[in-house]
Amino acid sequence: MRFTWQKDDQGEETVKTFLSRHGVSHRMFRTIKHDQGKVLVDHRSQRLGHLLINPCAVTLILAPEKSDPGVPPSDGQLNVLYEDTNWLVIDKQAGLNSVPGPNDRSDTLVNRVKGYLLSQNAKDLVPHVLTRLDRFTSGLTLVAKHRFAQGLINKQMEDHSVVKKYVALVEGHVEKQHDLIDLPLRQSAGSFAQEVNEAGKSARTEYWVLENFGSLATLVEVQLHTGRTHQIRAHFSYLGHPLVGDELYGGQCDEFGMRRQALHAAKLVFVDPFTNKKLKYESRLPQDLAATLKYLRNEKSQ
């Protein structure tokens, strides 16, 4: 894979400085030094310390990442909403793990993306899932097709300028129409769950009430301003409003027909660092959550 930039001025700078200004990370420089990439200046191979003076074309060439044989490709269903040479935006169904783990190494989102890329005869076969979702959370997931794309968008991920909005159905009547939950989280002792604790890491969850169903439940839109594990689930549980169907955090299983946590990643907005264009995507509510809302609306009208 190759990427080319044009130097249009006569200012002096090294190849490394020039590439740094175009988003090439320290990790990528290490990749180049370990003979997994090279740099061309006007079609001639040059070192990172080479001094650029005159206008020229600088090309970065990267070798494909080595595919992990421990992550086999899968031909399972993959709902691709958007694709170009750098990105995939996927609408993930509930029940599918995002990445391989001890209990599933053969049919996760990563395995399916790897199978999808193989079917296209792609050379880079190491998908980078940038917006991971819990197994039973549905909705939009952003995947980088190669490590350079991952590196370029890392700053947006770190400063949380990638906008991720969710729709959640929580138990009970939420009084405040809008609020910012700013409570630190850490893992509970002896559990997979997270808990609010002053010794935890900063976690900020903003929400807006979309619809109330009396004392039964409340539909909220949620925006993450940090990216902690189970952040939405833990925060609403702490407020006394666990997500419908979320047994781990005190929600009632199979309530109103929901057999998993009622959480859906509905909106995704990011700036494509290759084009500087803002990309926006939306996902429709999945069938189970839509059916639950229909039931609650019927109950409310009676």
Coordinates of C-alpha atoms in Angstrom, one line a residue:
M1 CA 0.0 0.0 0.0
R2 CA 1.3 3.4 -0.9
F3 CA 0.5 7.0 0.0
T4 CA 1.9 10.1 -1.7
W5 CA 2.1 13.7 -0.6
Q6 CA 3.4 16.7 -2.5
K7 CA 5.8 19.1 -0.9
D8 CA 5.2 22.5 -2.6
D9 CA 7.6 24.8 -0.9
Q10 CA 11.4 25.2 -0.6
G11 CA 11.5 25.1 3.2
E12 CA 14.0 22.7 4.7
E13 CA 12.8 19.7 6.7
T14 CA 13.6 16.0 7.1
V15 CA 11.5 13.3 5.5
K16 CA 10.5 12.2 9.1
T17 CA 9.3 15.7 10.0
F18 CA 7.4 16.0 6.7
L19 CA 5.7 12.6 7.2
S20 CA 4.9 13.5 10.9
R21 CA 3.0 16.6 9.7
H22 CA 0.9 14.2 7.5
G23 CA 0.0 12.0 10.4
V24 CA 2.6 9.3 10.3
S25 CA 3.0 8.0 13.9
H26 CA 6.1 7.0 15.8
R27 CA 4.9 3.4 15.6
M28 CA 4.8 3.7 11.8
F29 CA 8.3 5.0 11.8
R30 CA 9.4 1.9 13.7
T31 CA 7.6 -0.2 11.1
I32 CA 9.7 1.5 8.4
K33 CA 12.9 1.0 10.3
H34 CA 12.2 -2.7 10.6
D35 CA 12.1 -3.1 6.8
Q36 CA 8.3 -3.3 6.7
G37 CA 8.1 -0.1 4.7
K38 CA 10.1 2.5 2.8
V39 CA 10.0 6.1 1.7
L40 CA 10.5 7.4 -1.9
V41 CA 11.4 11.0 -2.7
D42 CA 10.7 11.7 -6.3
H43 CA 10.7 7.9 -6.9
R44 CA 14.1 7.4 -5.2
S45 CA 14.4 5.5 -1.9
Q46 CA 15.5 7.8 1.0
R47 CA 16.1 7.5 4.7
L48 CA 13.9 9.2 7.3
G49 CA 16.7 11.7 8.0
H50 CA 17.0 12.8 4.4
L51 CA 16.7 16.6 4.1
L52 CA 14.0 17.9 1.8
I53 CA 14.6 21.3 0.3
N54 CA 12.9 21.7 -3.1
P55 CA 9.3 20.8 -4.0
C56 CA 9.0 17.0 -4.4
A57 CA 6.7 14.0 -4.1
V58 CA 7.1 12.0 -1.0
T59 CA 5.7 8.4 -1.1
L60 CA 5.2 6.1 1.9
I61 CA 5.1 2.4 1.0
L62 CA 4.0 -0.1 3.6
A63 CA 4.2 -3.9 3.4
P64 CA 0.9 -5.7 4.3
E65 CA 0.5 -6.7 7.9
K66 CA 1.1 -10.4 8.6
S67 CA -2.2 -12.2 9.0
D68 CA -2.7 -14.0 12.3
P69 CA -3.2 -17.7 11.6
G70 CA -4.9 -17.9 15.0
V71 CA -7.7 -15.8 13.6
P72 CA -9.4 -17.8 10.8
P73 CA -11.6 -16.0 8.3
S74 CA -15.4 -16.5 8.6
D75 CA -18.1 -16.1 5.9
G76 CA -20.7 -15.1 8.4
Q77 CA -23.2 -12.3 7.7
L78 CA -21.7 -8.8 7.5
N79 CA -23.9 -5.8 7.0
V80 CA -21.6 -3.2 5.4
L81 CA -23.0 0.3 5.3
Y82 CA -20.0 2.0 3.9
E83 CA -16.7 1.0 2.4
D84 CA -13.7 2.6 0.7
T85 CA -10.0 1.7 0.5
N86 CA -9.4 2.7 4.1
W87 CA -12.7 2.1 6.1
L88 CA -15.6 -0.1 6.7
V89 CA -18.7 1.0 8.6
I90 CA -20.6 -2.1 9.7
D91 CA -24.0 -2.5 11.3
K92 CA -23.2 -5.2 13.9
Q93 CA -26.0 -7.5 15.0
A94 CA -26.5 -8.3 18.7
G95 CA -24.9 -11.5 19.8
L96 CA -21.7 -11.1 17.8
N97 CA -18.4 -10.5 19.6
S98 CA -16.3 -7.6 18.2
V99 CA -12.9 -9.2 18.5
P100 CA -11.6 -12.8 19.1
G101 CA -11.2 -13.9 22.7
P102 CA -10.7 -17.1 24.8
N103 CA -14.3 -18.2 24.2
D104 CA -14.6 -17.3 20.5
R105 CA -11.7 -17.1 18.0
S106 CA -13.5 -18.3 14.9
D107 CA -16.6 -16.2 14.3
T108 CA -16.3 -12.7 15.6
L109 CA -16.7 -9.4 13.7
V110 CA -12.9 -9.5 13.1
N111 CA -13.1 -13.0 11.6
R112 CA -16.0 -12.0 9.4
V113 CA -14.2 -8.9 8.2
K114 CA -11.1 -10.9 7.4
G115 CA -13.2 -13.3 5.4
Y116 CA -14.8 -10.4 3.6
L117 CA -11.5 -8.9 2.7
L118 CA -10.2 -12.2 1.5
S119 CA -13.1 -12.5 -0.9
Q120 CA -12.0 -9.1 -2.3
N121 CA -8.4 -10.4 -2.7
A122 CA -7.1 -7.8 -0.3
K123 CA -3.5 -8.0 0.8
D124 CA -4.0 -6.4 4.2
L125 CA -5.9 -8.9 6.3
V126 CA -5.7 -7.5 9.8
P127 CA -8.9 -5.5 10.5
H128 CA -8.6 -2.8 13.2
V129 CA -11.9 -2.4 15.1
L130 CA -12.0 1.2 16.3
T131 CA -15.4 1.5 18.0
R132 CA -15.9 -1.9 19.7
L133 CA -19.3 -2.8 20.9
D134 CA -20.2 -5.4 23.6
R135 CA -21.4 -8.7 22.3
F136 CA -25.1 -8.0 22.9
T137 CA -25.0 -4.3 21.8
S138 CA -26.1 -3.8 18.2
G139 CA -25.2 -1.0 15.8
L140 CA -22.5 1.0 14.0
T141 CA -18.9 -0.1 14.2
L142 CA -15.9 1.6 12.5
V143 CA -13.2 -0.6 11.1
A144 CA -9.8 0.5 9.7
K145 CA -8.7 -1.8 6.8
H146 CA -5.0 -1.2 7.5
R147 CA -2.7 0.0 10.2
F148 CA -2.0 3.4 8.6
A149 CA -5.7 4.3 8.6
Q150 CA -5.8 3.2 12.3
G151 CA -2.8 5.4 13.1
L152 CA -4.3 8.4 11.3
I153 CA -7.6 8.4 13.2
N154 CA -6.0 7.6 16.6
K155 CA -6.0 11.3 17.6
Q156 CA -9.7 11.6 16.9
M157 CA -10.2 8.5 19.0
E158 CA -8.1 9.7 21.9
D159 CA -9.7 13.2 22.1
H160 CA -13.2 11.6 21.6
S161 CA -14.0 13.8 18.6
V162 CA -15.4 10.7 16.9
V163 CA -19.1 11.1 17.7
K164 CA -20.8 8.0 18.9
K165 CA -24.5 8.2 19.8
Y166 CA -26.5 5.4 21.2
V167 CA -30.2 4.7 21.8
A168 CA -30.8 3.0 25.2
L169 CA -34.0 1.8 26.9
V170 CA -33.6 2.1 30.6
E171 CA -35.9 0.9 33.4
G172 CA -38.1 3.4 35.3
H173 CA -38.9 7.1 34.8
V174 CA -35.8 9.3 34.2
E175 CA -36.7 12.7 35.6
K176 CA -34.0 14.9 34.1
Q177 CA -34.6 15.5 30.4
H178 CA -30.8 16.1 29.8
D179 CA -27.8 15.5 32.0
L180 CA -24.1 14.8 31.9
I181 CA -23.1 11.8 34.1
D182 CA -19.6 12.5 35.3
L183 CA -18.6 9.5 37.5
P184 CA -15.4 7.5 37.5
L185 CA -15.5 3.8 36.8
R186 CA -13.4 0.8 37.6
Q187 CA -13.8 -3.0 37.4
S188 CA -15.7 -4.5 40.3
A189 CA -13.7 -7.0 42.3
G190 CA -14.3 -10.6 41.1
S191 CA -16.7 -9.5 38.3
F192 CA -16.8 -8.4 34.7
A193 CA -18.9 -5.5 35.7
Q194 CA -17.8 -1.9 36.2
E195 CA -18.6 0.1 39.2
V196 CA -18.7 3.8 40.1
N197 CA -15.7 4.4 42.3
E198 CA -13.6 7.5 43.1
A199 CA -10.4 5.4 42.4
G200 CA -11.6 4.7 38.9
K201 CA -10.9 6.3 35.6
S202 CA -12.8 9.4 34.4
A203 CA -16.1 8.5 32.6
R204 CA -18.5 11.0 31.2
T205 CA -21.9 10.0 29.6
E206 CA -24.3 12.6 28.3
Y207 CA -27.9 11.8 27.6
W208 CA -31.2 13.3 26.4
V209 CA -34.6 11.8 27.1
L210 CA -36.4 10.9 23.9
E211 CA -39.6 9.3 25.3
N212 CA -41.0 8.3 28.6
F213 CA -43.2 5.3 29.3
G214 CA -44.6 6.2 32.7
S215 CA -42.9 4.3 35.5
L216 CA -42.0 1.4 33.2
A217 CA -39.1 2.7 31.1
T218 CA -37.5 5.6 29.4
L219 CA -35.9 5.9 26.0
V220 CA -32.7 8.0 25.9
E221 CA -30.2 9.1 23.4
V222 CA -26.7 8.8 24.8
Q223 CA -23.3 10.3 23.7
L224 CA -20.1 9.0 25.1
H225 CA -17.4 11.6 26.0
T226 CA -15.0 8.9 27.2
G227 CA -14.7 5.2 26.2
R228 CA -14.8 3.1 29.3
T229 CA -15.9 -0.6 29.3
H230 CA -19.7 -0.9 29.9
Q231 CA -19.8 2.9 30.5
I232 CA -23.4 3.4 29.6
R233 CA -24.6 0.3 31.3
A234 CA -22.7 1.0 34.5
H235 CA -23.7 4.7 34.7
F236 CA -27.4 4.2 34.3
S237 CA -27.4 1.2 36.7
Y238 CA -25.7 3.5 39.3
L239 CA -28.5 6.0 38.8
G240 CA -31.1 3.3 39.5
H241 CA -32.1 2.9 35.9
P242 CA -30.4 -0.2 34.5
L243 CA -30.8 -1.0 30.9
V244 CA -33.8 -3.1 30.1
G245 CA -32.7 -6.7 29.7
D246 CA -29.2 -6.1 31.3
E247 CA -29.0 -8.8 34.0
L248 CA -25.3 -8.0 34.7
Y249 CA -26.3 -4.5 35.9
G250 CA -29.5 -5.3 37.6
G251 CA -31.9 -5.1 34.7
Q252 CA -34.8 -7.6 34.3
C253 CA -34.2 -10.3 31.8
D254 CA -36.8 -10.7 29.0
E255 CA -38.6 -7.6 30.2
F256 CA -41.0 -6.2 27.6
G257 CA -39.6 -8.9 25.2
M258 CA -35.9 -7.8 25.4
R259 CA -33.6 -10.7 25.9
R260 CA -30.4 -8.7 25.9
Q261 CA -29.4 -5.2 27.0
A262 CA -31.5 -2.6 25.1
L263 CA -28.6 -0.7 23.7
H264 CA -28.0 0.3 20.0
A265 CA -25.2 2.3 18.5
A266 CA -27.3 4.5 16.2
K267 CA -25.1 7.3 15.0
L268 CA -21.4 7.6 14.0
V269 CA -19.7 10.8 12.9
F270 CA -15.9 11.2 12.1
V271 CA -13.6 13.2 9.9
D272 CA -11.9 11.1 7.3
P273 CA -8.2 12.0 7.8
F274 CA -7.5 11.1 4.1
T275 CA -10.0 13.5 2.7
N276 CA -10.9 15.8 5.6
K277 CA -14.5 15.2 4.8
K278 CA -17.0 14.7 7.7
L279 CA -18.7 11.3 7.3
K280 CA -22.0 10.6 9.0
Y281 CA -23.9 7.3 9.4
E282 CA -27.1 6.2 11.0
S283 CA -28.5 2.7 11.8
R284 CA -32.1 1.8 12.2
L285 CA -33.3 0.3 15.4
P286 CA -33.0 -3.5 15.3
Q287 CA -36.2 -5.6 15.3
D288 CA -36.2 -6.6 19.0
L289 CA -35.8 -3.1 20.3
A290 CA -38.4 -1.7 17.8
A291 CA -40.8 -4.4 18.9
T292 CA -40.3 -3.5 22.6
L293 CA -40.9 0.1 21.9
K294 CA -44.1 -0.7 20.1
Y295 CA -45.3 -2.7 23.0
L296 CA -44.5 0.1 25.5
R297 CA -46.3 2.6 23.3
N298 CA -49.3 0.4 23.2
E299 CA -49.2 0.1 27.0
K300 CA -48.9 3.8 27.4
S301 CA -51.9 4.5 25.2
Q302 CA -54.2 2.3 27.2

